[in-house]
Amino acid sequence: MTNNTSTILNLLPDALNRLADWQARWHEYEVDDTLRLPEDKARTVLAELVDRLGDNYPFWHPSYAGQMLKPPHAIASMAYFIAQQINPNNHALDGGPATAKMEIEVVAEMARMFGYETHLGHLTSSGTIANLEALWVARHLHPTKAVAFSTEAHYTHGRMCEVIGAKTVEIAVDGRGRMDLDDLRARLKTGEIGTVVMTSGTTALGAVDPIDEAMKLRREFEFRIHVDGAYGGFFKLLAETDALDADSAAAFRAIAESDSVVVDPHKHGLQPYGCGSVLFRDPAVGRFYKHDSPYTYFTSNELHLGEISLECSRAGAAAAALWATLQCFPLTADGLGAILRKTRAAALRWAELIESSEQLRLVLAPQLDIVNFYATTTSHKVSETSRITHRVFEALMNDAEHPIYLAKFNAKPSLFAQHQDLVWDEPTMTVFRSVLMRPEHLDYVPALHERVLSKL
Ligand SMILES: *Cc1c(COP(=O)(O)O)cnc(C)c1O
């Protein structure tokens, strides 16, 4: 893996030389003195930078199985770096014609992945901004109605609803951490809800809301469905395989009928940060973005991405990186899907090991590649389990020989319907949360498991 990465990075000088040939077509000029930088100074600063970066966790390594973090694929980093030499701005065709075309292409590929027959969409700087746009459009369509999301939805939905001035309604979750449809139906009956946010892969648990079942409620009630697939969206690639359970696969297939969907290429799409995306099924929502920029739209009468996005400047390099990546890892079950198939298998493998051990217990069976578990105790008190989670978390991370890195999650009692033996002497229980985002985790899971047991 490391070897392959460096081989790919070795292609960089050649690519930069080709770029320099193109740059040499313009009349020669002297770089200004104010920009000159002595090589020694640059070397010293870069050395200090690398030293300071040593204060990070090893996000690239399978011993890191904590938060939703991992470095981009080398092809994405290189494409980003190369495009950045020109630094196109995808706001307008005036700012980045080539990368704007790449963005339109990759967005069409993602729309195809979700099964949208028509679409309007673009990349964003993050999943939060992408969700904000979808909710902002939803609010234009249902100006007086509320936005509903489950208690396990990402925390930014509530905040973004404050930004757009929309009322919110929280829907309960079922025993698997998915939106509870009985509760949703009861709230829809009041007529107050205009939009429902369904999450295809919640941040804490990786739970997949029953999007297909919610679609059926649209026969009785009129409301929009926005799918937050910031984390889990790319698992759609596995919806026709046996890698997902039947309920999750059906939910992913139903995204084709949703009104809008968000997916973060900077999470499971091998991209550096700064790459989210939002897609609408009905291109007519473009009318809400109408504005008149006096500065930017001059070189072409074709659509400029800035005319259909909330943000102004955006890195064209992000589109270049995603375009190059999808040339190498296309949006198919055997392309990018092959990576997700392994991360999913890693979660199932660890879940099995946890279930067959006396000392650990799963919170819920994983639906994607996120595993939540806790240490069993004789007292069954959640306070004691939380204390063990905190202690073991630190011990694992600070082990001098073989550290591993997990995350923690403060879980509410509603997720433990099948764990009747727990004594809730505190309102929440802190459990381990592990996001297995690297395909190498599949082989590494037994080591992670052994490390956890060794610290109990
Ligand atoms: C990560 C995440 C977000 C927020 O996306 P950012 O790119 O971090 O802004 C929203 N929803 C879900 C489900 C997520 O996992």
mmCIF file of C-alpha atoms and ligand atoms in Angstrom, residues 68 126-128 131 154 199 201 203 228 230-231 264 266-267, ligand 1:
data_model
loop_
_atom_site.group_PDB
_atom_site.id
_atom_site.type_symbol
_atom_site.label_atom_id
_atom_site.label_comp_id
_atom_site.label_asym_id
_atom_site.label_seq_id
_atom_site.Cartn_x
_atom_site.Cartn_y
_atom_site.Cartn_z
ATOM 1 C CA MET A 68 -14.525 9.467 10.017
ATOM 2 C CA SER A 126 -18.747 20.265 2.860
ATOM 3 C CA GLY A 127 -21.688 18.071 3.749
ATOM 4 C CA THR A 128 -22.981 20.731 6.123
ATOM 5 C CA ASN A 131 -27.441 19.937 3.517
ATOM 6 C CA HIS A 154 -26.385 14.915 12.265
ATOM 7 C CA THR A 199 -30.133 9.715 6.931
ATOM 8 C CA GLY A 201 -25.817 6.118 7.486
ATOM 9 C CA THR A 203 -22.802 9.511 12.047
ATOM 10 C CA ASP A 228 -28.440 12.962 4.100
ATOM 11 C CA ALA A 230 -22.915 12.634 3.660
ATOM 12 C CA TYR A 231 -21.323 9.580 5.223
ATOM 13 C CA ASP A 264 -19.509 13.756 0.835
ATOM 14 C CA HIS A 266 -14.354 13.799 1.307
ATOM 15 C CA LYS A 267 -15.669 11.005 3.506
HETATM 16 C C1 LIG B 1 -20.213 14.175 8.372
HETATM 17 C C2 LIG B 1 -21.677 14.299 8.262
HETATM 18 C C3 LIG B 1 -22.290 15.533 8.000
HETATM 19 C C4 LIG B 1 -21.502 16.820 7.941
HETATM 20 O O1 LIG B 1 -20.659 16.830 6.823
HETATM 21 P P1 LIG B 1 -19.320 17.730 6.820
HETATM 22 O O2 LIG B 1 -18.735 17.409 5.484
HETATM 23 O O3 LIG B 1 -18.492 17.274 7.972
HETATM 24 O O4 LIG B 1 -19.734 19.148 6.944
HETATM 25 C C5 LIG B 1 -23.662 15.562 7.825
HETATM 26 N N1 LIG B 1 -24.388 14.432 7.935
HETATM 27 C C6 LIG B 1 -23.836 13.228 8.190
HETATM 28 C C7 LIG B 1 -24.717 12.032 8.270
HETATM 29 C C8 LIG B 1 -22.462 13.120 8.368
HETATM 30 O O5 LIG B 1 -21.916 11.929 8.672
#
